[in-house]
One Martini backbone bead per residue (centre of mass of N, CA, C, O) as a GRO file, in nm:
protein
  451
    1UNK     BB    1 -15.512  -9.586 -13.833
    2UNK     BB    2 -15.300  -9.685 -14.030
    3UNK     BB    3 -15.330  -9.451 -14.231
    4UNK     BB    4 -15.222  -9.244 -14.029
    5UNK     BB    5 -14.978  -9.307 -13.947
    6UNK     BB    6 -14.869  -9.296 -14.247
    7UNK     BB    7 -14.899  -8.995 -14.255
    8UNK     BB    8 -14.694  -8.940 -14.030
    9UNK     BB    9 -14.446  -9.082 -14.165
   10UNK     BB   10 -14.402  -8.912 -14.394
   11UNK     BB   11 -14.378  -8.664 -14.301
   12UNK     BB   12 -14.122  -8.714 -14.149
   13UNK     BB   13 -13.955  -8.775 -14.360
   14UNK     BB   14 -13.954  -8.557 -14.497
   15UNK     BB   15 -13.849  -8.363 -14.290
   16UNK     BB   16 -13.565  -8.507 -14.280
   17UNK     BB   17 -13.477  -8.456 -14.524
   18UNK     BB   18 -13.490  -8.162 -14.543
   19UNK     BB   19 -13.372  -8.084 -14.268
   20UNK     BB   20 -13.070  -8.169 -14.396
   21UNK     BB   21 -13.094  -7.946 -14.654
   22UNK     BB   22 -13.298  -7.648 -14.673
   23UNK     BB   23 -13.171  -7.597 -14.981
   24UNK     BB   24 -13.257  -7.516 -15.297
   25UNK     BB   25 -13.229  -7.741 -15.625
   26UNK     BB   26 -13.090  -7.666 -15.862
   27UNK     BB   27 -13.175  -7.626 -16.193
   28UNK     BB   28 -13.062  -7.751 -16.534
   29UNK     BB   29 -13.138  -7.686 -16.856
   30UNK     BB   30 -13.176  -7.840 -17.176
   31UNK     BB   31 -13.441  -7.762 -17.304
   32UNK     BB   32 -13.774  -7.653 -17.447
   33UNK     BB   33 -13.970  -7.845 -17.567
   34UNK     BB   34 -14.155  -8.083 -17.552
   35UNK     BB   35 -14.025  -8.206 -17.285
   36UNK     BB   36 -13.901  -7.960 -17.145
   37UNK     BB   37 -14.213  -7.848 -17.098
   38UNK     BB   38 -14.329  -8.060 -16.943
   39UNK     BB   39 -14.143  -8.076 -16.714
   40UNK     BB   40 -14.198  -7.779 -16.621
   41UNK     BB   41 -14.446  -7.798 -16.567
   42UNK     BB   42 -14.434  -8.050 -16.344
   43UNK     BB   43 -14.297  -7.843 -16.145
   44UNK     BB   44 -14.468  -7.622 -16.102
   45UNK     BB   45 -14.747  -7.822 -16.026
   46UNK     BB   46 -14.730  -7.917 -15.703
   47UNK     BB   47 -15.006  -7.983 -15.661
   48UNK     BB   48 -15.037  -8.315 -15.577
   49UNK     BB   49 -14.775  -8.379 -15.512
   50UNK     BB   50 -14.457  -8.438 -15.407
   51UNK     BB   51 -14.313  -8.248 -15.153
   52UNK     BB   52 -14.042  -8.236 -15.346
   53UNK     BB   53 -14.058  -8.022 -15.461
   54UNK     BB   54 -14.039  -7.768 -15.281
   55UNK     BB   55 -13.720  -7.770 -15.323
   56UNK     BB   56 -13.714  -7.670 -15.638
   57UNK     BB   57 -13.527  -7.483 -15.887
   58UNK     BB   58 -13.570  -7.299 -16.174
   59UNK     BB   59 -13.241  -7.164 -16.266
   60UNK     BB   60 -13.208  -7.275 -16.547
   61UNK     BB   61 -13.266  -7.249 -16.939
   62UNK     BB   62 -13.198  -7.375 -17.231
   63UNK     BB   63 -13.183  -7.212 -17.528
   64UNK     BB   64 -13.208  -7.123 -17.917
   65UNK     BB   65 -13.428  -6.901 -17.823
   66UNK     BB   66 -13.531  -6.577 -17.710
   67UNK     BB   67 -13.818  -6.529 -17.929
   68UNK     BB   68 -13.998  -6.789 -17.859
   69UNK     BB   69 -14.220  -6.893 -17.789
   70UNK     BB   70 -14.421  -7.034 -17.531
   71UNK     BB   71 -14.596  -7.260 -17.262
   72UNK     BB   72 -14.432  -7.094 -17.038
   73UNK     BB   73 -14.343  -6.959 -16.701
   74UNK     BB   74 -14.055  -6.752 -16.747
   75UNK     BB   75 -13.789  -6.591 -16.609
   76UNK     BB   76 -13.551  -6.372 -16.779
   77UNK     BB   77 -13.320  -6.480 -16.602
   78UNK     BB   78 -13.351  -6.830 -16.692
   79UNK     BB   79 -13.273  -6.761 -16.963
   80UNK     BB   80 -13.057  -6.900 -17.214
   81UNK     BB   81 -12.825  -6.987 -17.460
   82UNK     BB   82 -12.600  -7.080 -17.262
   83UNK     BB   83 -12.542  -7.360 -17.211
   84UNK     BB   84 -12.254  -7.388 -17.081
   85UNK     BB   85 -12.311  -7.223 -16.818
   86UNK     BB   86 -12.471  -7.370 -16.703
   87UNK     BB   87 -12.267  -7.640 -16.628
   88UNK     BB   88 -12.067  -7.386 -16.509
   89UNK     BB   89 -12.260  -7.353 -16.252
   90UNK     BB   90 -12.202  -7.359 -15.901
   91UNK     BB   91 -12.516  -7.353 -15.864
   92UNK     BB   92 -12.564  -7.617 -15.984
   93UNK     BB   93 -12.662  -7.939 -15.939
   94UNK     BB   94 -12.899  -8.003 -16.192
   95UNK     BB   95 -12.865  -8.171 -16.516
   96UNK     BB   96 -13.127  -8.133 -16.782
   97UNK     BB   97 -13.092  -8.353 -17.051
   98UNK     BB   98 -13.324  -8.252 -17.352
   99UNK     BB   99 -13.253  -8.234 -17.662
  100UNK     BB  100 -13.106  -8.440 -17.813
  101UNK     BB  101 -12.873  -8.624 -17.978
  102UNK     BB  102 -12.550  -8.546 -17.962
  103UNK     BB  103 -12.487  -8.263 -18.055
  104UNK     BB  104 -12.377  -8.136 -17.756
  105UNK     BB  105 -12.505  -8.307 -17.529
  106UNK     BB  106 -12.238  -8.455 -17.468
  107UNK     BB  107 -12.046  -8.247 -17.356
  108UNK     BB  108 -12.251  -8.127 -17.137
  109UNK     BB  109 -12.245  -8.375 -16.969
  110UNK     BB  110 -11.934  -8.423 -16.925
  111UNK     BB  111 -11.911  -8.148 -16.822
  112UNK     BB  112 -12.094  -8.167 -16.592
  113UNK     BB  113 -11.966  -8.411 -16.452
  114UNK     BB  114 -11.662  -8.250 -16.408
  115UNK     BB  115 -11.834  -8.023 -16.185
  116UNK     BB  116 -12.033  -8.239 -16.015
  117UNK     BB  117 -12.303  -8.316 -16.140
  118UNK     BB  118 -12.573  -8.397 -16.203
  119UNK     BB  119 -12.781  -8.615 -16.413
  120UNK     BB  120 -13.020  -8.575 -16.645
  121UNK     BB  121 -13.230  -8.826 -16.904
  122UNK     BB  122 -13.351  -8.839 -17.280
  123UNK     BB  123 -13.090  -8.992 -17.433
  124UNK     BB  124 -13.059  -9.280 -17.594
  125UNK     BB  125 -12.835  -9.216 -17.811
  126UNK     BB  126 -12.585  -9.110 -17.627
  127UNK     BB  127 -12.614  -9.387 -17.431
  128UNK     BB  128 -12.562  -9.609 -17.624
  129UNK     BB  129 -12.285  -9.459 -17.770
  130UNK     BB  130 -12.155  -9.314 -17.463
  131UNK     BB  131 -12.170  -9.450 -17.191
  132UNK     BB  132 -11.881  -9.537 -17.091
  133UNK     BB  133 -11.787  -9.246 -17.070
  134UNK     BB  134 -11.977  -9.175 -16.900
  135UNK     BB  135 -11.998  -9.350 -16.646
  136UNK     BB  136 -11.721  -9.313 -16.584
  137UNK     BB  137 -11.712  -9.023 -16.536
  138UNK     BB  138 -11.906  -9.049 -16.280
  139UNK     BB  139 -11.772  -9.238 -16.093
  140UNK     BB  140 -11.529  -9.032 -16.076
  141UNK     BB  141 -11.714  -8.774 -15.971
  142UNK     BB  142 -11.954  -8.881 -15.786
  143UNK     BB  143 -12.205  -8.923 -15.965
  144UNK     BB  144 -12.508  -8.895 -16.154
  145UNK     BB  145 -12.720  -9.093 -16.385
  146UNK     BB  146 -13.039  -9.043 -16.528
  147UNK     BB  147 -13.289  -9.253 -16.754
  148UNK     BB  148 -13.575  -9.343 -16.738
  149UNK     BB  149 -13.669  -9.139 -17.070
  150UNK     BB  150 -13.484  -9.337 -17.275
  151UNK     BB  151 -13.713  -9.543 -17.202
  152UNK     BB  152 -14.078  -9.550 -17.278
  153UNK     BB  153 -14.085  -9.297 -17.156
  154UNK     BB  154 -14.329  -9.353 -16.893
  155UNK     BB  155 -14.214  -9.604 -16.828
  156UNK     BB  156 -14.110  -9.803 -16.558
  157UNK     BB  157 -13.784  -9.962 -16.634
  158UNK     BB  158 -13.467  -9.859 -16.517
  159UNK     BB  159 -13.540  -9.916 -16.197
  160UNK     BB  160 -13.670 -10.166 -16.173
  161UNK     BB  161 -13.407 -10.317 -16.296
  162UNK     BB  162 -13.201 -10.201 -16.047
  163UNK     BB  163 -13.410 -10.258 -15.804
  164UNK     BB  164 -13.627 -10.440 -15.790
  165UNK     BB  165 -13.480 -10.675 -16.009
  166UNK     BB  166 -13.181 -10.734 -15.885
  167UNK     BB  167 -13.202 -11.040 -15.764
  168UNK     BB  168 -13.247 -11.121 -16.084
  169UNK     BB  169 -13.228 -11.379 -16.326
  170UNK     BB  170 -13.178 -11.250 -16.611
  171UNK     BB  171 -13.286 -11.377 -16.954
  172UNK     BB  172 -13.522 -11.172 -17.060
  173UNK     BB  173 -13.552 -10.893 -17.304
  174UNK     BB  174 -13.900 -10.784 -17.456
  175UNK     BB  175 -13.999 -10.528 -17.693
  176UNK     BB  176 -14.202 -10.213 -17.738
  177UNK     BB  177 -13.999  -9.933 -17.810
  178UNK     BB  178 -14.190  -9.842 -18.090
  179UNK     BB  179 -14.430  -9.637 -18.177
  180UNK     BB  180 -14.416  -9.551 -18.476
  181UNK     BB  181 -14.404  -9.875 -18.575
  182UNK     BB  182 -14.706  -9.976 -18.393
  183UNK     BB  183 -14.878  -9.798 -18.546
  184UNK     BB  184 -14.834  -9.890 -18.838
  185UNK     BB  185 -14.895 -10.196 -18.800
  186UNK     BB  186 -15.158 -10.161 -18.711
  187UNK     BB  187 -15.297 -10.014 -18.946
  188UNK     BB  188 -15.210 -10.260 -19.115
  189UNK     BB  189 -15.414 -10.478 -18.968
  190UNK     BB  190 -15.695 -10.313 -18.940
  191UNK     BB  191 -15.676 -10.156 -19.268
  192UNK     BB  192 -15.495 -10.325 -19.511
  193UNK     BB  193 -15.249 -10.081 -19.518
  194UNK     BB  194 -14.978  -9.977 -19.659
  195UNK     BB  195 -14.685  -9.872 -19.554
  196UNK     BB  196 -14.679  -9.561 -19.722
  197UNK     BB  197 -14.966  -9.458 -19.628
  198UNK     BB  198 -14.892  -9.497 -19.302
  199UNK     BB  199 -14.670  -9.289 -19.311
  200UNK     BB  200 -14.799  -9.055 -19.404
  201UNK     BB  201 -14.988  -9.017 -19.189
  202UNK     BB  202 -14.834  -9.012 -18.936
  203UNK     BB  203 -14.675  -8.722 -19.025
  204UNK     BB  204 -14.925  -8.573 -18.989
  205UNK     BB  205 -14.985  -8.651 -18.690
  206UNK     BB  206 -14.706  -8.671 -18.492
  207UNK     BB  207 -14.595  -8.995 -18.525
  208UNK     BB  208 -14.365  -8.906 -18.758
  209UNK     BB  209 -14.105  -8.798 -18.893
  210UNK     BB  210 -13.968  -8.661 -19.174
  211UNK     BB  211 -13.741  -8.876 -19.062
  212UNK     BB  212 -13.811  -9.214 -19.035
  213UNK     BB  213 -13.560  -9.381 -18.981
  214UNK     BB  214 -13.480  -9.450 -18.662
  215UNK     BB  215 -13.764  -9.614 -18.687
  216UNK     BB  216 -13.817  -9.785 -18.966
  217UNK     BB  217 -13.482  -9.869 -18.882
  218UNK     BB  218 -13.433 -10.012 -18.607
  219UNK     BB  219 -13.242  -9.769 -18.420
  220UNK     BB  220 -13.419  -9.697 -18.151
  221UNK     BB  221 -13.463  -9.990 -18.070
  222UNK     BB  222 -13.135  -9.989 -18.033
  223UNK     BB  223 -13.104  -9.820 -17.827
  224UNK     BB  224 -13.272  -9.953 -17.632
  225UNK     BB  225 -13.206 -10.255 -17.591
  226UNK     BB  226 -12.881 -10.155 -17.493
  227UNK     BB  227 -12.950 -10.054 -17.253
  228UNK     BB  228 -13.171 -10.274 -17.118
  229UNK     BB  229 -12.932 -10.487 -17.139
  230UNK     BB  230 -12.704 -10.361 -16.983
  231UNK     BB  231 -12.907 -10.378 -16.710
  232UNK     BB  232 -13.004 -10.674 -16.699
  233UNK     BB  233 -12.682 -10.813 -16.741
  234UNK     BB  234 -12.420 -10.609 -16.634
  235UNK     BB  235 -12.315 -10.463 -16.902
  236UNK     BB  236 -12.170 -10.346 -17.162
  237UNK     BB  237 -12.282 -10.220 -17.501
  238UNK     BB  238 -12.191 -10.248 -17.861
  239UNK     BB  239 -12.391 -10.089 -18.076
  240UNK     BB  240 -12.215 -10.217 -18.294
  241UNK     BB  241 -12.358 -10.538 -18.202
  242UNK     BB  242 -12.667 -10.474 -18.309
  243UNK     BB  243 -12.944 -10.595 -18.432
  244UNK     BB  244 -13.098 -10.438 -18.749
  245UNK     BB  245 -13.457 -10.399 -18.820
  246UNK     BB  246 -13.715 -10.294 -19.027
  247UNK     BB  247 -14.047 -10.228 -19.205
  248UNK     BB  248 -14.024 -10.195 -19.509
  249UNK     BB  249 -14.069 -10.502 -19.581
  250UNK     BB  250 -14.343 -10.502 -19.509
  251UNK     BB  251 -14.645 -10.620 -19.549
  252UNK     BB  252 -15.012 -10.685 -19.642
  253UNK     BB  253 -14.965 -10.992 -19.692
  254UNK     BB  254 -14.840 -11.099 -19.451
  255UNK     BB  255 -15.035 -11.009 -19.231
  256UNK     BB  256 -15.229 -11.206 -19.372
  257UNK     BB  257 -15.045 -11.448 -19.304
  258UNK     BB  258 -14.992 -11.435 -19.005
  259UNK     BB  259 -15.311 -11.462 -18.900
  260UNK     BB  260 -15.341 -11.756 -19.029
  261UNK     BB  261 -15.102 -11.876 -18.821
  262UNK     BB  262 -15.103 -11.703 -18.542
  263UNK     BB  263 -15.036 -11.381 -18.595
  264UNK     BB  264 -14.839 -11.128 -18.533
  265UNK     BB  265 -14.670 -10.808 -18.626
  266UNK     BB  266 -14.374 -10.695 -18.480
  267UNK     BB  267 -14.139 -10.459 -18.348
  268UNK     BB  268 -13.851 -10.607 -18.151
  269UNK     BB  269 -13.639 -10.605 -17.868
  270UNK     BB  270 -13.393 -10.804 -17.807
  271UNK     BB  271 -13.290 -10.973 -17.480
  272UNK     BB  272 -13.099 -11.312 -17.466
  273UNK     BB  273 -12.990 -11.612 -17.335
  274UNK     BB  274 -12.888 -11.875 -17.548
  275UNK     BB  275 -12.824 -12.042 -17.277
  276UNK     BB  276 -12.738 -12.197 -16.957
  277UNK     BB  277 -12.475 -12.016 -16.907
  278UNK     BB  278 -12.496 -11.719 -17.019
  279UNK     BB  279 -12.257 -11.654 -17.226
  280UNK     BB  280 -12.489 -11.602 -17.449
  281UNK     BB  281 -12.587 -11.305 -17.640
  282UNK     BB  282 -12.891 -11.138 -17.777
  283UNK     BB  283 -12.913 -10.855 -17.977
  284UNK     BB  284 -13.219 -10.745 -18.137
  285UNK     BB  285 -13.405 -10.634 -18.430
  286UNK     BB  286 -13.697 -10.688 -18.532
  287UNK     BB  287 -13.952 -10.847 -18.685
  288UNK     BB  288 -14.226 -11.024 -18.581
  289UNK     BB  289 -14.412 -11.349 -18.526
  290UNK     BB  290 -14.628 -11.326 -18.299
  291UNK     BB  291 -14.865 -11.450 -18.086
  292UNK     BB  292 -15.165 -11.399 -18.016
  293UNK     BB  293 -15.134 -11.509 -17.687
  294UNK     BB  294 -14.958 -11.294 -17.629
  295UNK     BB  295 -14.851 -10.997 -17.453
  296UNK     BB  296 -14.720 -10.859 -17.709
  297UNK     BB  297 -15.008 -10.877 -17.922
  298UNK     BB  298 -15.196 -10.616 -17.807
  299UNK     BB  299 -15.025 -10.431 -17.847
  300UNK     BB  300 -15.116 -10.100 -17.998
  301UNK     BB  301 -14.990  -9.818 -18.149
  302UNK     BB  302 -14.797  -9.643 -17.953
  303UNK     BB  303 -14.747  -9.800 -17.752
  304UNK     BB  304 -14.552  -9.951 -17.488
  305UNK     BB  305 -14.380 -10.307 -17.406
  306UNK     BB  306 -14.209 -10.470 -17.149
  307UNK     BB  307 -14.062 -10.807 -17.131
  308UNK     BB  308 -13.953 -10.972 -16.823
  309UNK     BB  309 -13.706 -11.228 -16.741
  310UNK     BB  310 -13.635 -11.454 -16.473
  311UNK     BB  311 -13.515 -11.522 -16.136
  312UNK     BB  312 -13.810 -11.616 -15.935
  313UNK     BB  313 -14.042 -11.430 -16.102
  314UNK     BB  314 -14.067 -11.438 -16.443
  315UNK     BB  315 -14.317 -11.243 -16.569
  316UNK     BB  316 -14.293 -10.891 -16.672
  317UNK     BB  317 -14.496 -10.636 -16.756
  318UNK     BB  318 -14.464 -10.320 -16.928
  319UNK     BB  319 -14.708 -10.040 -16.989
  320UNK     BB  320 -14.725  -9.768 -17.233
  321UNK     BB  321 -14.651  -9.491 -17.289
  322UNK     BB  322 -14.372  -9.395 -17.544
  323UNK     BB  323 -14.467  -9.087 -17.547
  324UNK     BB  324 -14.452  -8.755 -17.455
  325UNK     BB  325 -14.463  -8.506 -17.260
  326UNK     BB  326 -14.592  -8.638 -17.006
  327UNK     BB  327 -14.445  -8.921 -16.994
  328UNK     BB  328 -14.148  -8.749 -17.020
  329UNK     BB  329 -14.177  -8.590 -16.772
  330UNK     BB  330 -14.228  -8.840 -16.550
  331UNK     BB  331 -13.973  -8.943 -16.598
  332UNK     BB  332 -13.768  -8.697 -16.556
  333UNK     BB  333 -13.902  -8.607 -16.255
  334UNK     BB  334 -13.812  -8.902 -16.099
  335UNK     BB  335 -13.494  -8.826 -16.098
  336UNK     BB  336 -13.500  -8.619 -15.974
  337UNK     BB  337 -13.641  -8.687 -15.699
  338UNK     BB  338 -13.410  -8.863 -15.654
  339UNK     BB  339 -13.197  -8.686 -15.619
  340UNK     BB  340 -13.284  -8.488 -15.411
  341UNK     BB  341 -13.275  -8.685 -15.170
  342UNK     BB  342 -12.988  -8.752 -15.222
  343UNK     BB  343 -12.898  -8.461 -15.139
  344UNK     BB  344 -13.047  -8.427 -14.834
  345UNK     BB  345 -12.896  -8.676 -14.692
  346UNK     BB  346 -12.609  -8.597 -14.647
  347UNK     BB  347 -12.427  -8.776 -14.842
  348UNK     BB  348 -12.111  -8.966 -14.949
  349UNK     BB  349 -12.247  -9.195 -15.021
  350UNK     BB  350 -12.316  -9.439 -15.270
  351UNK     BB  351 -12.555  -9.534 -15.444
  352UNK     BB  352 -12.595  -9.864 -15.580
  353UNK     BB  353 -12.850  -9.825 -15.718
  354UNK     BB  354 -12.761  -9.571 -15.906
  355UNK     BB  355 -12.529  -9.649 -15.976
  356UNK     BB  356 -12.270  -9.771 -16.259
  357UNK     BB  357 -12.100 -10.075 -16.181
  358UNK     BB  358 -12.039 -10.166 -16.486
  359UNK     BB  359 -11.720 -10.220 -16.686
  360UNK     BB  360 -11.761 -10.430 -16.902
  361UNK     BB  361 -11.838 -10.625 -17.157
  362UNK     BB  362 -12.040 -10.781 -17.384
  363UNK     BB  363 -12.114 -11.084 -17.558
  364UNK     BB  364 -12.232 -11.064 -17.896
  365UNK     BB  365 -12.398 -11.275 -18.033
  366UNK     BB  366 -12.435 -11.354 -18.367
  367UNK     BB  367 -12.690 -11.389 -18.583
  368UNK     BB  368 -12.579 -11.659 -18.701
  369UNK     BB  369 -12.628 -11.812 -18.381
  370UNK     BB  370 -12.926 -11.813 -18.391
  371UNK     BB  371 -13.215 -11.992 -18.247
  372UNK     BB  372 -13.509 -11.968 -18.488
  373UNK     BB  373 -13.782 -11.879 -18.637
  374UNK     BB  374 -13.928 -11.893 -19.002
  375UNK     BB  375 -14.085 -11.674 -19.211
  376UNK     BB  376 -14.185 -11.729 -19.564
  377UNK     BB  377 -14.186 -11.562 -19.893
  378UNK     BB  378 -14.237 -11.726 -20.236
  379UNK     BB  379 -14.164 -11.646 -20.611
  380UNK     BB  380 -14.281 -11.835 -20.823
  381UNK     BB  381 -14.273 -12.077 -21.074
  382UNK     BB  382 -14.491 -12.219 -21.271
  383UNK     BB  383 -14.389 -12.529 -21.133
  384UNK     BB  384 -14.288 -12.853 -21.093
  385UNK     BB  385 -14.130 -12.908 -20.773
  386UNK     BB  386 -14.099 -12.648 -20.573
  387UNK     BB  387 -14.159 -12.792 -20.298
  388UNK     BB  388 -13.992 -12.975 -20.301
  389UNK     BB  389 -13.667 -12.844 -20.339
  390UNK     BB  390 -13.701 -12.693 -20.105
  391UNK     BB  391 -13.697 -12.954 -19.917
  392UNK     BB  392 -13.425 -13.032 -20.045
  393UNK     BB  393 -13.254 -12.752 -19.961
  394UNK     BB  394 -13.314 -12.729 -19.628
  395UNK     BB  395 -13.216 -13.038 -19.541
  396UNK     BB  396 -12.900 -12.978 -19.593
  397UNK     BB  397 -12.939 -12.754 -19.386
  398UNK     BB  398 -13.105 -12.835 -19.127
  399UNK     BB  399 -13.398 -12.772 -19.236
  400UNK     BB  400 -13.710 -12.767 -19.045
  401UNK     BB  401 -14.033 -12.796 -19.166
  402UNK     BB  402 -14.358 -12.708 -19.053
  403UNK     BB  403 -14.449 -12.554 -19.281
  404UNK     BB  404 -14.616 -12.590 -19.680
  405UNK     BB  405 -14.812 -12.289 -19.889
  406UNK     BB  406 -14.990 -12.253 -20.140
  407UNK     BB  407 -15.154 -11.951 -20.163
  408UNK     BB  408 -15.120 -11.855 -20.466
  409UNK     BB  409 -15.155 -11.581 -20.723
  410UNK     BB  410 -14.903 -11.354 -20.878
  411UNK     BB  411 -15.024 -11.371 -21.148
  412UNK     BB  412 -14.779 -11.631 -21.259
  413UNK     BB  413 -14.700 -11.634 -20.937
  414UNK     BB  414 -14.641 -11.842 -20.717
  415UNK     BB  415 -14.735 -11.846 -20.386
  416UNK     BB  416 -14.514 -11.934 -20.100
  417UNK     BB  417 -14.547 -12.052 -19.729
  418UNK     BB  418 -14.268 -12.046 -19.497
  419UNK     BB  419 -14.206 -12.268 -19.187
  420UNK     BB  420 -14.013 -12.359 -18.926
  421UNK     BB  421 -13.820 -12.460 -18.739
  422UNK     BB  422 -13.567 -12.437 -18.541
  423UNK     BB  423 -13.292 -12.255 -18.634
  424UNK     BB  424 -12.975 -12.153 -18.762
  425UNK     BB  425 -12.939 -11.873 -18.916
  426UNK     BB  426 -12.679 -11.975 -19.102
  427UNK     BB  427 -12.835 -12.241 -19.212
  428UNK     BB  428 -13.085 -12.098 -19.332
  429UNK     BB  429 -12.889 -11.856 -19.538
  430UNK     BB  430 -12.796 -12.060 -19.715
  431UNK     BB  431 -13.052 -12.203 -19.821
  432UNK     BB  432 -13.136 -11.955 -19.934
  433UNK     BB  433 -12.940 -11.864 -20.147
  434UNK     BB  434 -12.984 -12.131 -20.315
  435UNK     BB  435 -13.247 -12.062 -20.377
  436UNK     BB  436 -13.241 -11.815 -20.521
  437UNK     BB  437 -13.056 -11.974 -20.780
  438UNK     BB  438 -13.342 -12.082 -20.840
  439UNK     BB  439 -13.495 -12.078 -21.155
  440UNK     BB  440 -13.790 -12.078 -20.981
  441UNK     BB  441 -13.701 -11.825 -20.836
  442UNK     BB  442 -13.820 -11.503 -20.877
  443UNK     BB  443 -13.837 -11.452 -20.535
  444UNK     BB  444 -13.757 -11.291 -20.190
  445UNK     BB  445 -14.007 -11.081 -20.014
  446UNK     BB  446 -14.016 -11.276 -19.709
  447UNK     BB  447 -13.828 -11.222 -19.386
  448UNK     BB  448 -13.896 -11.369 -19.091
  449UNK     BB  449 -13.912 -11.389 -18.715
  450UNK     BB  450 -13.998 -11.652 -18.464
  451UNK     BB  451 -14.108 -11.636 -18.136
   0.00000   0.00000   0.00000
């Protein structure tokens, strides 16, 4: 009986929304690839999906080529490589912008936005990098901007964030947000394969672009956790004040001495408040040495996990696949039919859970005030009292060893491998450097931090 009820009030519900404006939702897209693709398909394929699927217009689609095949069937009229016309065209509700990149993506969004149209977006580059003139421009303009396909595919991050736990004091958000360097990662610690080999064999897979820097140089995923912190902490985040490095200097010598220490190495973006009154913020991406019982050790492959700390509630983790055409159209649908409902509902206010509220920026604590544990590894000459000198070289800079190890030995060099208890980063940057100075050490190999 009460799934009855259930089912009678959602239909009334449903009634009450289109009911409010019968005419149905025009998009413009931007963009034809793989998420547009994925995206066209999805609203195509209406049958066992929501409701409001039946309100949406595919009214217009921008598109760099007429002559391209297609994996969609849409009409010859509704295809146009104009994509201005699109933005500027006063029959468009939403326009959906698919393409990628910064230009003209951004133009294209602002004429939008200037038009009074409502945005959806999967541009993280974008929104990390121009989002305060684009939300302050959405603002003044009463307009919507909806993101939940910039971050994480499929994972539902942003909404979650905006609304169930907004009335949480959020500490901390950490996470694996880039498929292609969790895929290069895993693949190194389960088949003891080198970086260069296993990023080759990924470029043919179509799991790294033929340029992988955005990923495998951490930032795509300062791109993500600078979204990720704005939306968290409630502040704008200044996107060239986030700290970035990539997995390029990962070995597999390293990761078989972190699992020997009880840990995996992930590329995390971490966003998390340094103090007990809230002051200092930390953001940045880097590799780490995660813990085996961690929530976000056991994440492996191309998936994706967010894991957020808050106060009422704890911590949740949010995973799932973190790319892919159906993962980033079922994210850019959601916004989609959030829009939709929005605009049935013939409302003048808006919505305070989907605008972007937040004006100032946030204060970004630099990297050499973080305060975290280190794992080093140094390639010394083999010579007496090399790890006494270590030892009295970090001691002088507030440097606590947890662990000092000489595991073996690089032909006539001796290999040293040091865990630290929790330290200020400058200080033992400064301890790092005169070690370095230091005629008995060969290199220094491998610099990472302990979560």
């Amino acid at each position: 009986m009460l799934c009855l009820q259930l089912f009678y009030c959602s239909i009334f519900l449903y009634k009450f929304i289109v009911g409010a404006k019968s005419v149905t939702v025009k998009l413009g897209i931007l963009g034809l690839g793989t998420v547009g693709t994925g995206t066209v398909q999805l609203l195509q394929e209406k049958v066992g999906r929501h409701p409001l699927l039946q309100e949406i217009e595919i009214y217009r689609v921008g598109v760099r080529s007429l002559t391209k095949p297609r994996a969609v069937e849409l009409s010859p009229d509704v295809i146009t490589t104009d994509l201005e016309a699109i933005v500027n065209d006063p029959a468009v509700d939403i326009v959906v912008e698919l393409m990628g990149g910064i230009e003209p993506a951004r133009t294209l969004i602002l004429t939008a936005i200037n038009n009074r149209k409502h945005v959806v977006t999967a541009n993280k580059a974008v929104i990390s990098r121009f989002g305060a003139e684009i939300f302050t421009a959405a603002n003044q303009a009463g307009v919507y901007v909806m993101l939940e396909a910039a971050v994480g595919g499929g994972i539902p991050v942003v909404q979650p964030l905006k609304q169930s736990l907004s009335v949480n004091r959020i500490n901390a958000i950490m996470g694996i947000v880039n498929g292609t360097t969790n895929y290069i990662l895993t693949r190194m610690q389960t088949e003891g394969s080198d970086f260069d080999d296993v990023l080759a064999d990924a470029q043919r897979l179509g799991y790294a672009e033929a340029d992988p820097t955005a990923d495998v140089d951490g930032l795509d995923a300062g791109d993500k956790i600078a979204i990720l912190a704005s939306l968290g902490f409630d502040g704008r985040i200044n996107r060239e004040d986030v700290h970035c490095e990539g997995i390029r200097k990962v070995t597999k010598t390293d990761i078989t001495y972190a699992a020997k220490l009880g840990f995996v190495i992930k590329l995390l973006g971490i966003a998390q408040h340094l103090d007990t009154d809230n002051s200092q913020l930390s953001v940045r991406v880097h590799p780490t040495l995660v813990p085996q019982n961690h929530p976000l050790a056991s994440i492996n492959g191309v998936y994706n996990a967010i894991l957020v700390e808050g106060e009422p509630i704890g911590q949740v983790m949010l995973f799932g696949p973190g790319a892919g055409a159906g993962a980033t159209a079922s994210a850019v649908s959601s916004d989609i039919l959030s829009l939709v409902a929005t605009l049935k509902t013939n409302t003048n206010k808006p919505n305070p859970l989907l605008t972007c509220r937040h004006q100032h920026y946030s204060q970004i604590t630099p990297i050499s005030e973080l305060v975290t544990r280190f794992y080093t590894r140094f390639l010394s000459k083999d010579q007496a009292g090399v790890i006494g000198k270590l030892g009295t070289c970090f001691g002088n800079y507030g440097v606590s060893l947890e662990s000092v190890v000489q595991t073996g030995f690089q032909g006539e060099l001796a290999e040293i491998v040091v865990v630290t208890h929790d330290v200020r980063e400058g200080d033992f940057r400064q301890a790092l450097a005169e070690i370095q100075a230091m005629e008995s050490i060969d290199s220094i190999p491998s610099v990472l931090r302990v979560l």
